[in-house]
Coordinates of C-alpha atoms in Angstrom, one line a residue:
X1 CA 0.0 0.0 0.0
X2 CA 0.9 3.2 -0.8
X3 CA 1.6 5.5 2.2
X4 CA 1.1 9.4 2.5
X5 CA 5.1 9.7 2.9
X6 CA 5.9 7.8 -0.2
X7 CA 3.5 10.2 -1.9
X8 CA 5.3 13.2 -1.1
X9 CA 8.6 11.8 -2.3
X10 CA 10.2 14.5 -5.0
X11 CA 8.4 17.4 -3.8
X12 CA 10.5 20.5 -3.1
X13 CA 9.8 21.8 0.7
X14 CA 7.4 24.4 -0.5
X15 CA 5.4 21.9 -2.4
X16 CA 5.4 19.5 0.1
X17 CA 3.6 22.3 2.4
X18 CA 1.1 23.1 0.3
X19 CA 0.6 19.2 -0.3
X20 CA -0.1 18.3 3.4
X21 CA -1.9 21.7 4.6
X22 CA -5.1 20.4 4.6
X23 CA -7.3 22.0 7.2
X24 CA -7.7 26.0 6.6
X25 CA -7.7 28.0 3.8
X26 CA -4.9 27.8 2.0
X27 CA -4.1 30.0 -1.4
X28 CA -0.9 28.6 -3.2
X29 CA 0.3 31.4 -5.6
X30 CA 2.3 29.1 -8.2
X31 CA 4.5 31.0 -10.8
X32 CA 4.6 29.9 -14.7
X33 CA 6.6 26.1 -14.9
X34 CA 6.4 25.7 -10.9
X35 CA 4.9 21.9 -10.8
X36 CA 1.6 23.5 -9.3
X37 CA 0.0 20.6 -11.6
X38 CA 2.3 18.3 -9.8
X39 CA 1.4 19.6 -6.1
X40 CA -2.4 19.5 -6.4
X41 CA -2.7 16.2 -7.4
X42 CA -0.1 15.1 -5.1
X43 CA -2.3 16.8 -2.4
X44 CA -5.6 15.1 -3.4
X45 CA -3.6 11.8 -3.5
X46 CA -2.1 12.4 0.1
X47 CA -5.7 13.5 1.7
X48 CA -7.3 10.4 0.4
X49 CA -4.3 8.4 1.8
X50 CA -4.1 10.3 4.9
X51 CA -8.0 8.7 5.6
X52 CA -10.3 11.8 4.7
X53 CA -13.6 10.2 2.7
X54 CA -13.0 10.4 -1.0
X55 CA -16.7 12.2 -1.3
X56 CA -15.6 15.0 0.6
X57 CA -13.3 16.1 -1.5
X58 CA -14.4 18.2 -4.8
X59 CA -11.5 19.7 -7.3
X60 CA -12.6 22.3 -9.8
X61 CA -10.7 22.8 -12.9
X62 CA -11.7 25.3 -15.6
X63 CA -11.5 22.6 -18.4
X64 CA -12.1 18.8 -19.3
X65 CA -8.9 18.2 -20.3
X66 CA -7.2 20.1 -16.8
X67 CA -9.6 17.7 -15.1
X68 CA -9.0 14.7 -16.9
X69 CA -5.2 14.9 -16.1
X70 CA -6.0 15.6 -13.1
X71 CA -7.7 12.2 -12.1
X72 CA -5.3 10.4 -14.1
X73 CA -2.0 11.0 -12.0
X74 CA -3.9 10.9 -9.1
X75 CA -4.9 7.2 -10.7
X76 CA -1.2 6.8 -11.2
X77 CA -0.1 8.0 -7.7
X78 CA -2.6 5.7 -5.6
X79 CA -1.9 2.7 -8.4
X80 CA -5.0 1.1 -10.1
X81 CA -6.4 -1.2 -7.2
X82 CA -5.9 0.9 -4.4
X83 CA -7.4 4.3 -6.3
X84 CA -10.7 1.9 -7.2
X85 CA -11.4 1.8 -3.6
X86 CA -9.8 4.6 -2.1
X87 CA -10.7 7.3 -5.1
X88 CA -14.4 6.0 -5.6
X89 CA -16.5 9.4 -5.0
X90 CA -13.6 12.0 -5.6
X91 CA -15.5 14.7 -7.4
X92 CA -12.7 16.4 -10.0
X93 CA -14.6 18.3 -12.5
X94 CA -14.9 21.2 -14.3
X95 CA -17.1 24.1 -12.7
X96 CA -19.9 23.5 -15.5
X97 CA -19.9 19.5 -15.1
X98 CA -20.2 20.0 -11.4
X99 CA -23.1 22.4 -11.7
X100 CA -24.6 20.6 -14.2
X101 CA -25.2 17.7 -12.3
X102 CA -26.4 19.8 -9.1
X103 CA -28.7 21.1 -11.9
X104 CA -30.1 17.6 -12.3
X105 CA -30.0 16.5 -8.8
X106 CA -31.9 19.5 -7.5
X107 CA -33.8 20.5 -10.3
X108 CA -37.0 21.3 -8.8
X109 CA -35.4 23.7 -6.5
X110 CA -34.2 25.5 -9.3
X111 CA -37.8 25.0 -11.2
X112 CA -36.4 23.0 -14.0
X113 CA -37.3 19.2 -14.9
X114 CA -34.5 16.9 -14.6
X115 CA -34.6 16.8 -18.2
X116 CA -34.0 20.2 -18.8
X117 CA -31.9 21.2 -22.4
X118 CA -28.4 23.0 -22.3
X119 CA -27.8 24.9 -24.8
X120 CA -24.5 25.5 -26.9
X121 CA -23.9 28.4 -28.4
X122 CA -25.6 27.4 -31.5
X123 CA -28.8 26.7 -30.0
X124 CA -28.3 30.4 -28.1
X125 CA -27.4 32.4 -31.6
X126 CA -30.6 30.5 -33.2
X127 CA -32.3 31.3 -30.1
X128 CA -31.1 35.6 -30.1
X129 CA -31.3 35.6 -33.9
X130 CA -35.6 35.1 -33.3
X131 CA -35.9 37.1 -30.3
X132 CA -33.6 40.1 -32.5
X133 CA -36.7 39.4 -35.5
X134 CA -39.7 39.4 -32.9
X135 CA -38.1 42.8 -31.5
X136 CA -37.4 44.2 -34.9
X137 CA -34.0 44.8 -33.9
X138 CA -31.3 45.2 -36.4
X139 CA -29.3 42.1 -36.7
X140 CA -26.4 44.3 -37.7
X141 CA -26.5 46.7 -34.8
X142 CA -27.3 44.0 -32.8
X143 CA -25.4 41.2 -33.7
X144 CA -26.5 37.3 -32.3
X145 CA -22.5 37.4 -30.9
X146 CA -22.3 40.8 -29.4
X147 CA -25.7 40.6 -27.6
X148 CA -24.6 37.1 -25.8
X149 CA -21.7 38.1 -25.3
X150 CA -23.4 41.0 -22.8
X151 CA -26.0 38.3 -21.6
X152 CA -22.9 36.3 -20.8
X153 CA -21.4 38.5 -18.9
X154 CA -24.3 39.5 -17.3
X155 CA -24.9 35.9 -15.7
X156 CA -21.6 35.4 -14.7
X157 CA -22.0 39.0 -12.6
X158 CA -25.0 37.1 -11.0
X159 CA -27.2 39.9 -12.9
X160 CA -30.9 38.3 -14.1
X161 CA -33.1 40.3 -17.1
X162 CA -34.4 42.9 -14.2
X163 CA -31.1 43.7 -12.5
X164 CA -29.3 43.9 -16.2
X165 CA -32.3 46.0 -17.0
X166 CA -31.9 48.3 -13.8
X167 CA -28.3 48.9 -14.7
X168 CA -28.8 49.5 -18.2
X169 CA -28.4 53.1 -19.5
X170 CA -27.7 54.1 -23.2
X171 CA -29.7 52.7 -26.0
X172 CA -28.0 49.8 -27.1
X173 CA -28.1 48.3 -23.7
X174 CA -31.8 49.4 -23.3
X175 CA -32.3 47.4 -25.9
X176 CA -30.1 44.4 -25.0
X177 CA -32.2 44.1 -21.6
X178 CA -35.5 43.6 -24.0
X179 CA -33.1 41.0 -25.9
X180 CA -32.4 39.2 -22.4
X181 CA -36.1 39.2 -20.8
X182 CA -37.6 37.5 -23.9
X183 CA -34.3 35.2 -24.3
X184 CA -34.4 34.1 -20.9
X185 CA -38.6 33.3 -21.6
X186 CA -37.6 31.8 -24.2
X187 CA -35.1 29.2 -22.7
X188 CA -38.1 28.7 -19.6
X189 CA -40.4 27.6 -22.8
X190 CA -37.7 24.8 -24.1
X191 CA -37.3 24.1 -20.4
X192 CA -33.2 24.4 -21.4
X193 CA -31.0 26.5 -19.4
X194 CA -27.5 27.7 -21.2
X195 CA -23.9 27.1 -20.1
X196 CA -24.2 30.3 -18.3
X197 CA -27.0 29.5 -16.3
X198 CA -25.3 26.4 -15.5
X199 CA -24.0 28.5 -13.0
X200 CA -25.6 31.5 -12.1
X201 CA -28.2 28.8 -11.3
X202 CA -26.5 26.9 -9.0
X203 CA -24.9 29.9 -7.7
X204 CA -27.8 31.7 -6.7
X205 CA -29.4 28.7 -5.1
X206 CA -26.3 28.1 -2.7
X207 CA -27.2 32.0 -1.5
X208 CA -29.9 31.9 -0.9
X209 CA -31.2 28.2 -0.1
X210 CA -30.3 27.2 3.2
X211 CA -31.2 23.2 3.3
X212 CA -29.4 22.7 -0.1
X213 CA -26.6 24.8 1.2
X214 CA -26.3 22.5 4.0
X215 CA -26.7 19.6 2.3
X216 CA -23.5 20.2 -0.1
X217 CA -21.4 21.6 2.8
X218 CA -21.9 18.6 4.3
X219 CA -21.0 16.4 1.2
X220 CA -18.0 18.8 0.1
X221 CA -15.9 19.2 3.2
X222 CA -12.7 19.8 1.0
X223 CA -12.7 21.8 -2.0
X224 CA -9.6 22.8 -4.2
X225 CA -9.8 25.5 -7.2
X226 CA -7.3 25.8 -9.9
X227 CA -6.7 28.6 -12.2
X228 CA -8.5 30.5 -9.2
X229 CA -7.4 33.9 -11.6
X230 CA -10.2 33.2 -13.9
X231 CA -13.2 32.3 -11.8
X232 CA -16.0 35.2 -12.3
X233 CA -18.3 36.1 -9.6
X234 CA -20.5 33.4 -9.9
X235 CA -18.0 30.5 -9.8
X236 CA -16.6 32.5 -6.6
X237 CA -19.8 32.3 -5.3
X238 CA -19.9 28.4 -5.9
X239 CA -16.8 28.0 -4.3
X240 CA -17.2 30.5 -1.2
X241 CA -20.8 28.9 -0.4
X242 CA -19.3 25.6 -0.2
X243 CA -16.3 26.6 1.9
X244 CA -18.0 28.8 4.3
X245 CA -18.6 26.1 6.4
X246 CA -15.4 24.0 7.3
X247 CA -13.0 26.8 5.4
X248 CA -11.2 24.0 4.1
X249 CA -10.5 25.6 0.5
X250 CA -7.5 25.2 -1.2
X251 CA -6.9 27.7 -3.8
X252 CA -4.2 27.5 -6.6
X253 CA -3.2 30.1 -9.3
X254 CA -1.0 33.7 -10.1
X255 CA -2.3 36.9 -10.9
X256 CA 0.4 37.3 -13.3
X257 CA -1.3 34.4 -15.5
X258 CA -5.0 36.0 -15.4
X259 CA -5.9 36.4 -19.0
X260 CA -9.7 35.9 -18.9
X261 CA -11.1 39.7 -18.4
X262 CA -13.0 39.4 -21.7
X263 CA -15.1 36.7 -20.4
X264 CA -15.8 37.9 -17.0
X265 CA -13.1 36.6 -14.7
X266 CA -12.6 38.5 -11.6
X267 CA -8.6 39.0 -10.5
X268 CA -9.9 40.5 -7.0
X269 CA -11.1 37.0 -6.4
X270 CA -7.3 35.9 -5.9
X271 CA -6.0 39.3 -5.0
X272 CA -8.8 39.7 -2.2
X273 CA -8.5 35.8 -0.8
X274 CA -6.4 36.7 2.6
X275 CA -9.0 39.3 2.9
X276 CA -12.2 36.6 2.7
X277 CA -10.6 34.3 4.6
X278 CA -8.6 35.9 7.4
X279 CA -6.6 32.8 8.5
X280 CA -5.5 31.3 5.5
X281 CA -2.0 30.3 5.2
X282 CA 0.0 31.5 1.6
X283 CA 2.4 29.2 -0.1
X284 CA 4.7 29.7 -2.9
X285 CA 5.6 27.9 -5.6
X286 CA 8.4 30.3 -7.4
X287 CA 11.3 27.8 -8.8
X288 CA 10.5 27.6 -12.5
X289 CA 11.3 24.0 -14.2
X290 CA 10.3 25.1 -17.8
X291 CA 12.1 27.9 -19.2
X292 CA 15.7 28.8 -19.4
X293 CA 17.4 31.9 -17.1
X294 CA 17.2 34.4 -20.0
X295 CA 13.0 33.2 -20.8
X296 CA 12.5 34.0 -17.0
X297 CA 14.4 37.3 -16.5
X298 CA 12.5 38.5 -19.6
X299 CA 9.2 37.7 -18.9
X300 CA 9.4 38.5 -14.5
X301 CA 10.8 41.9 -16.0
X302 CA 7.6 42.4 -18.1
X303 CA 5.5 41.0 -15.1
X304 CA 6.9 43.3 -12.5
X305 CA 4.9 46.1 -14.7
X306 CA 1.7 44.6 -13.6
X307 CA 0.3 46.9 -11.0
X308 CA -2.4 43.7 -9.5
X309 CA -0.8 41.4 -8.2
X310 CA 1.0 39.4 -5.5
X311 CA 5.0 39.2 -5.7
X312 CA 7.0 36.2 -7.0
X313 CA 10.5 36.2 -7.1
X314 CA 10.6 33.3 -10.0
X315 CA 13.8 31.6 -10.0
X316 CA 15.4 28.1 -12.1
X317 CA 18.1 26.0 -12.5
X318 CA 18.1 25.8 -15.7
X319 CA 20.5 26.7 -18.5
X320 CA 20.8 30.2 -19.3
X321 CA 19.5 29.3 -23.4
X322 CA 20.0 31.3 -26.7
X323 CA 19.0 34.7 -26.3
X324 CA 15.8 36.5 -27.1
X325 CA 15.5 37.9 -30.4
X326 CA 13.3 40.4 -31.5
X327 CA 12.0 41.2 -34.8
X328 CA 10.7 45.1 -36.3
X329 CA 9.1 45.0 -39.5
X330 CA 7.1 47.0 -41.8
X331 CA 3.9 45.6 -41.7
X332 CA 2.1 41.8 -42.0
X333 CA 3.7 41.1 -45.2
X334 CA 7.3 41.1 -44.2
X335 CA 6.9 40.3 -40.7
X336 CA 5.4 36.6 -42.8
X337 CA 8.6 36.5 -45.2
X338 CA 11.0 37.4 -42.7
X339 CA 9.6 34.1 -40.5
X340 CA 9.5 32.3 -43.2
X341 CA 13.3 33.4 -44.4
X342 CA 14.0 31.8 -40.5
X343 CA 12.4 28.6 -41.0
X344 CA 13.8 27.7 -44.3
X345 CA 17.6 29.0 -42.6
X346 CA 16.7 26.6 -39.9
X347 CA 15.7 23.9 -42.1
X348 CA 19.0 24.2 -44.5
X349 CA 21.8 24.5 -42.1
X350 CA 21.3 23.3 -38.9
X351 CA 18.6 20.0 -40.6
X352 CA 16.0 20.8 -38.4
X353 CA 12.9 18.9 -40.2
X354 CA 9.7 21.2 -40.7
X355 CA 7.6 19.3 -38.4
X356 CA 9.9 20.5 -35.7
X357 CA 8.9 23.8 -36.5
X358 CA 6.2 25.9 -35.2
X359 CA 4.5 28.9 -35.7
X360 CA 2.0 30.5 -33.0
X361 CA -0.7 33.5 -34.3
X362 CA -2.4 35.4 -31.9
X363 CA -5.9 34.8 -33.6
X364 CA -6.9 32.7 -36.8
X365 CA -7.3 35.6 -39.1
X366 CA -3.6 35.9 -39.0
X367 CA -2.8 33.1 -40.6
X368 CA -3.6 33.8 -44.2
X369 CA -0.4 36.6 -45.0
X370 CA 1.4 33.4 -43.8
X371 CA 0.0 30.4 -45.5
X372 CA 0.6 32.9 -48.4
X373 CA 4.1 33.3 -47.7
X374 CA 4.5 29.7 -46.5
X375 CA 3.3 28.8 -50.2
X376 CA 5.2 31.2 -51.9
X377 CA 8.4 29.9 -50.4
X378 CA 7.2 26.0 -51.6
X379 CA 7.4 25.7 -47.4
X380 CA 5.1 22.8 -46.8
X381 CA 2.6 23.7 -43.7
X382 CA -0.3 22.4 -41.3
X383 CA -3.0 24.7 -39.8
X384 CA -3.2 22.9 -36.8
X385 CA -6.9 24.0 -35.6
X386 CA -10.4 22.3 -36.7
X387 CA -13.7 21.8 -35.9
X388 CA -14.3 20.3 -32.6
X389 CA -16.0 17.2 -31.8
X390 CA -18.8 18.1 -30.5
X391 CA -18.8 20.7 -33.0
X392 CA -19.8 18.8 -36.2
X393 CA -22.9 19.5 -38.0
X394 CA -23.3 15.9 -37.7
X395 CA -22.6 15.3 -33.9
X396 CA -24.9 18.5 -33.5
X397 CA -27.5 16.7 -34.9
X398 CA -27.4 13.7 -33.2
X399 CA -26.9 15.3 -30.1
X400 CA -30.3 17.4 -31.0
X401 CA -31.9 14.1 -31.4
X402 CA -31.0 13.3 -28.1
X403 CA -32.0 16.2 -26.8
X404 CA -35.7 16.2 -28.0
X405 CA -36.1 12.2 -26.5
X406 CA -35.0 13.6 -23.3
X407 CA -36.9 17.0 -23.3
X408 CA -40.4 17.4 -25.7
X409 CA -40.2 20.9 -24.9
X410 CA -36.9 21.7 -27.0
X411 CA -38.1 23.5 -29.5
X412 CA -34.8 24.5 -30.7
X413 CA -33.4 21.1 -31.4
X414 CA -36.2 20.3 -33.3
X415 CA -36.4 22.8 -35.4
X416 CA -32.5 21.9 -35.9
X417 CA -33.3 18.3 -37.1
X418 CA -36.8 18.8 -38.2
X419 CA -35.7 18.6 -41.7
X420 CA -32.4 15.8 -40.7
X421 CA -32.6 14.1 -43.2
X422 CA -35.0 15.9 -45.9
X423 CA -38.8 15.2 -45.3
X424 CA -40.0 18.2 -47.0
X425 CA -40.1 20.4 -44.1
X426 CA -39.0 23.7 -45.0
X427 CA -39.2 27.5 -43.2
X428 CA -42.2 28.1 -44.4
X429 CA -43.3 24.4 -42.3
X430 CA -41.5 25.2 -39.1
X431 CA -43.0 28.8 -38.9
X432 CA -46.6 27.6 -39.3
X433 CA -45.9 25.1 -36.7
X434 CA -44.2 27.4 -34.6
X435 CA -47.6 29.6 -34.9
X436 CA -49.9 27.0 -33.8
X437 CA -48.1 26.1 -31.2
X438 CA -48.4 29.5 -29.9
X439 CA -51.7 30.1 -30.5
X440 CA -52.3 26.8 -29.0
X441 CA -50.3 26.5 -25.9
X442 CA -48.6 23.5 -26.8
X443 CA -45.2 22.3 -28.0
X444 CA -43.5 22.0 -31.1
X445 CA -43.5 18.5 -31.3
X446 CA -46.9 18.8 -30.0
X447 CA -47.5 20.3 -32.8
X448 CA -46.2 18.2 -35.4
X449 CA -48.3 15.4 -33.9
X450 CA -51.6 17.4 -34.8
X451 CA -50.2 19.0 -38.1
X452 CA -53.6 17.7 -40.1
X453 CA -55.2 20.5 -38.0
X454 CA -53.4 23.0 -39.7
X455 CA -54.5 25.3 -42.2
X456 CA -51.9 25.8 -45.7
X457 CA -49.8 23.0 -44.9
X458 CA -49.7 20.2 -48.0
X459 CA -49.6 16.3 -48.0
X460 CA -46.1 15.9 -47.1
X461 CA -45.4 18.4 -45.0
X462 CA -48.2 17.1 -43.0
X463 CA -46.6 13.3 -43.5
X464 CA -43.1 14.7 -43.0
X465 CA -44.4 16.3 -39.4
X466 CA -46.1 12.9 -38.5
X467 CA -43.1 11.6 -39.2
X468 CA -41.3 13.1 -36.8
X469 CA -44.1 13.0 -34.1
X470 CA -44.3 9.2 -34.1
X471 CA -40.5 8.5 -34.6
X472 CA -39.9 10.5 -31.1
X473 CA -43.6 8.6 -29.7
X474 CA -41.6 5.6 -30.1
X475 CA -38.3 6.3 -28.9
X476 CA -39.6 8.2 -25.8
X477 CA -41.5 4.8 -25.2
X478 CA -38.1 3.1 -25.5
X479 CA -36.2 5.2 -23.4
X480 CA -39.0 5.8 -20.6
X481 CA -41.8 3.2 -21.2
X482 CA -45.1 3.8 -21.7
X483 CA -46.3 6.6 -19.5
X484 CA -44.0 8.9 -21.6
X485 CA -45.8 8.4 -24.9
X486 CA -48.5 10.8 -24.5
X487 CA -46.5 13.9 -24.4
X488 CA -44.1 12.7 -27.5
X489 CA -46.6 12.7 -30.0
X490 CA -48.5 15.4 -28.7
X491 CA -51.7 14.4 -30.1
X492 CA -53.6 17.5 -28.1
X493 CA -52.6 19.8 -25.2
X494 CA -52.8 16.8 -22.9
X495 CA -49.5 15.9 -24.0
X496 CA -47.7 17.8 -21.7
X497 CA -48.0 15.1 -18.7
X498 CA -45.4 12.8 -20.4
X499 CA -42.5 16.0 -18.7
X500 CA -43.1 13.8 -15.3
X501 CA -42.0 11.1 -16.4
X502 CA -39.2 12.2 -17.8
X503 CA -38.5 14.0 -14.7
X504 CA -37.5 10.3 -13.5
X505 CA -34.5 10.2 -16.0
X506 CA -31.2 10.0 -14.6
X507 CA -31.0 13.4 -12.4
X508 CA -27.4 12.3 -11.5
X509 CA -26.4 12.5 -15.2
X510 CA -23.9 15.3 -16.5
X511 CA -24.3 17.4 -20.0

């Protein structure tokens, strides 16, 4: 077995302390290339061993991939048998997983079904880009990005429709406000919630619900933050709910590495810690293992500028490394042939191969002067970037699919896959349903299901609609047996009773 001391083996003194203070609050400010990947998991791995319950302890990580490496060396640390038993009921997860299932779990605190759609930010543009029409609002003035952008930003400042609204003052965010009221009664209607909401949601119902406060105290005794530079106010919130309790928070992170302004992170959230909790202890992590002497002095010069922020005095043992050259051109045109002049110099006398050569850009739009350049030059090149996963039209679709089995309300994924693959449902279709679905009370799919009762619509956009009303009837009926089928087909506006039982699906489940 595995003891807490041989888990702490390699750790430099300062990340051994921040690997066995447990009890407090502890903030461990962790320069660039300091192992604080190495600490924190190191520190999960020793609590666990050390005999606190593995479901007390929740890590929050700001991606899946941050999270996902997280559990694995903690796998690695404990070794596969004893990190079964001893790791079962470690939450690691991102902020939105966690809230998501919360979300599910106490749903009808939050006045949601367990079923209840997320969002991407497809289904929100589609979403804005109907609410911008119903408004007559000009979709250049107002553009589906900028206006959830604002929205965004407004939910991660813990600011509904009415407070947005109160706040609001020139004309564009007058009108954004309007934008946001009928959004937001929108997404009730789908019974969906977006990414936002995910936590603003849970957020608000830690404040200001006492018996589910309690509850996940209770159940998260031991909660760590990374990156805790780029929570907003809401995932502060999360996080300060929970801990306000035992004060057993752990938080990890460096001013100096805050680069998330633009989508509402918070630096006074790590600047003010000592300040919200009194007694916590500060750690640092400043020996660099990355970068060479010269990389260092350069960039702790740069960072010494920054006039928020909590002193470092990052050091390393490393080489001192080829100095730092920097490069004044003209304009995009030569800076791309001058880079390129580099790579081919590289490539002819000292036999570096081209896939050992990189080239970062700041955004995508930079990239064409090079490719041109690149070309030019018969330099052969990769864009490294592409469409996500979960990204694809056809992973979108499926997912939508999904999405309507689990939640009959969804209007939004339907409309998405109304017409997945063709069955002669066009614009002209979905608006006429969309109508009588208003005028009726009912859903969209409710709607499909009584589509003969529509006026204008011909044979087979009536057939297409069945269609699609009996293929969900019958995977609904799969998925959640009988009692479900009423609402799936949505034969008249008793249809809506089949949302109970899907109230029963999974509420543990994640996005």
């Amino acid at each position: 077995m595995l003891t807490a001391e041989k888990i702490l083996e390699g750790l430099t003194p300062p990340q051994r302390e921040a690997a066995t203070t447990i009890d407090g609050p502890l903030l461990v400010l962790a320069g660039a290339g300091s192992g604080k990947t190495r600490t924190i998991t190191r520190r999960i791995a020793y609590m666990v061993a050390c005999g606190i319950p593995a479901w007390n302890i929740v890590a929050l990580t700001f991606t899946n991939k941050a999270s996902g490496e997280m559990k694995q060396r903690v796998d690695q640390l404990l070794g596969s048998e004893q990190s079964g038993r001893r790791m079962r009921g470690v939450t690691v997860a991102t902020f939105h997983s966690l809230c998501a299932r919360l979300g599910r779990e106490y749903a009808e605190a939050l006045g949601l079904p367990p079923s209840f759609s997320i969002f991407d930010g497809s289904d929100q543009s589609r979403l804005v880009k109907a609410v911008l029409k119903e408004l007559s609002l000009s979709a250049e003035r107002f553009t589906p990005a900028s206006v959830l952008s604002a929205i965004s930003k407004a939910k991660n400042a813990l600011q509904g429709p009415q407070e947005y609204a109160a706040a609001s003052g020139g004309f564009v965010e007058k009108n954004i406000a309007r934008v946001y009221t009928r959004y937001e009664a929108l997404l009730r209607e789908n019974k969906a919630v977006d990414f936002d909401d995910l936590l603003l949601k849970i957020a608000l119902l830690l404040r200001d619900n006492g018996a589910v406060r309690g509850e996940l105290q209770e159940r998260y005794q031991y909660i760590l933050i990374d990156e805790y530079q780029d929570t907003n106010q809401a995932q502060f919130l999360i996080a300060h709910m929970l801990a306000s309790r035992h004060q057993n928070i752990c938080a990890t992170g460096d001013p100096d590495q805050s680069i998330y302004g633009w989508r509402g992170a918070n630096l006074k959230n790590i600047l003010d810690f000592e300040a919200h909790y009194p007694k916590a202890k500060i750690v640092l992590l400043e020996q660099n293992y990355r970068s060479t002497k010269i990389i260092l002095q350069a960039a702790s010069s740069l960072i010494a500028n920054n006039t928020h922020r909590k002193k470092k005095d990052l050091w390393t043992e490393n080489e001192s490394g080829p100095r730092i050259v920097v490069l004044k051109t003209a304009d995009e045109h030569q800076e791309a042939r001058e880079v390129v002049e580099r790579l081919k110099t590289a490539h002819a006398r000292e036999k570096i191969s081209w896939d050992k050569m990189a080239v970062f850009y700041r955004m995508n739009s930079l990239s064409r002067v090079l490719e041109d350049a690149l070309m030019r030059a018969a330099v052969p090149y990769q864009i490294a970037r592409g469409t996500e996963f979960y990204g694809r039209k056809e992973v979108k679709d499926v997912l939508a699919y999904l999405k309507v089995v689990a939640n009959p309300a969804d209007a939004v994924s339907l409309e998405r896959i109304m017409n997945v693959p063709p069955r002669g449902l066009g614009d002209t279709t979905a608006a006429r349903l969309g109508s009588f679905a208003a005028e009726e009370g009912i859903s969209l799919l409710e709607a499909c299901g009584r589509s003969a009762d529509i006026g204008g619509l011909g044979a087979r956009a009536v057939n297409g609609c069945l269609q699609i009303a009996d293929l969900f009837e019958r995977w609904r009926k799969l998925a959640f047996g009988g009692a479900a089928v009423a609402a799936t087909a949505g034969r008249g506006r008793n249809g809506a009773a089949g949302n109970s039982s899907a109230r029963q699906s999974d509420p543990q489940g994640d996005h």
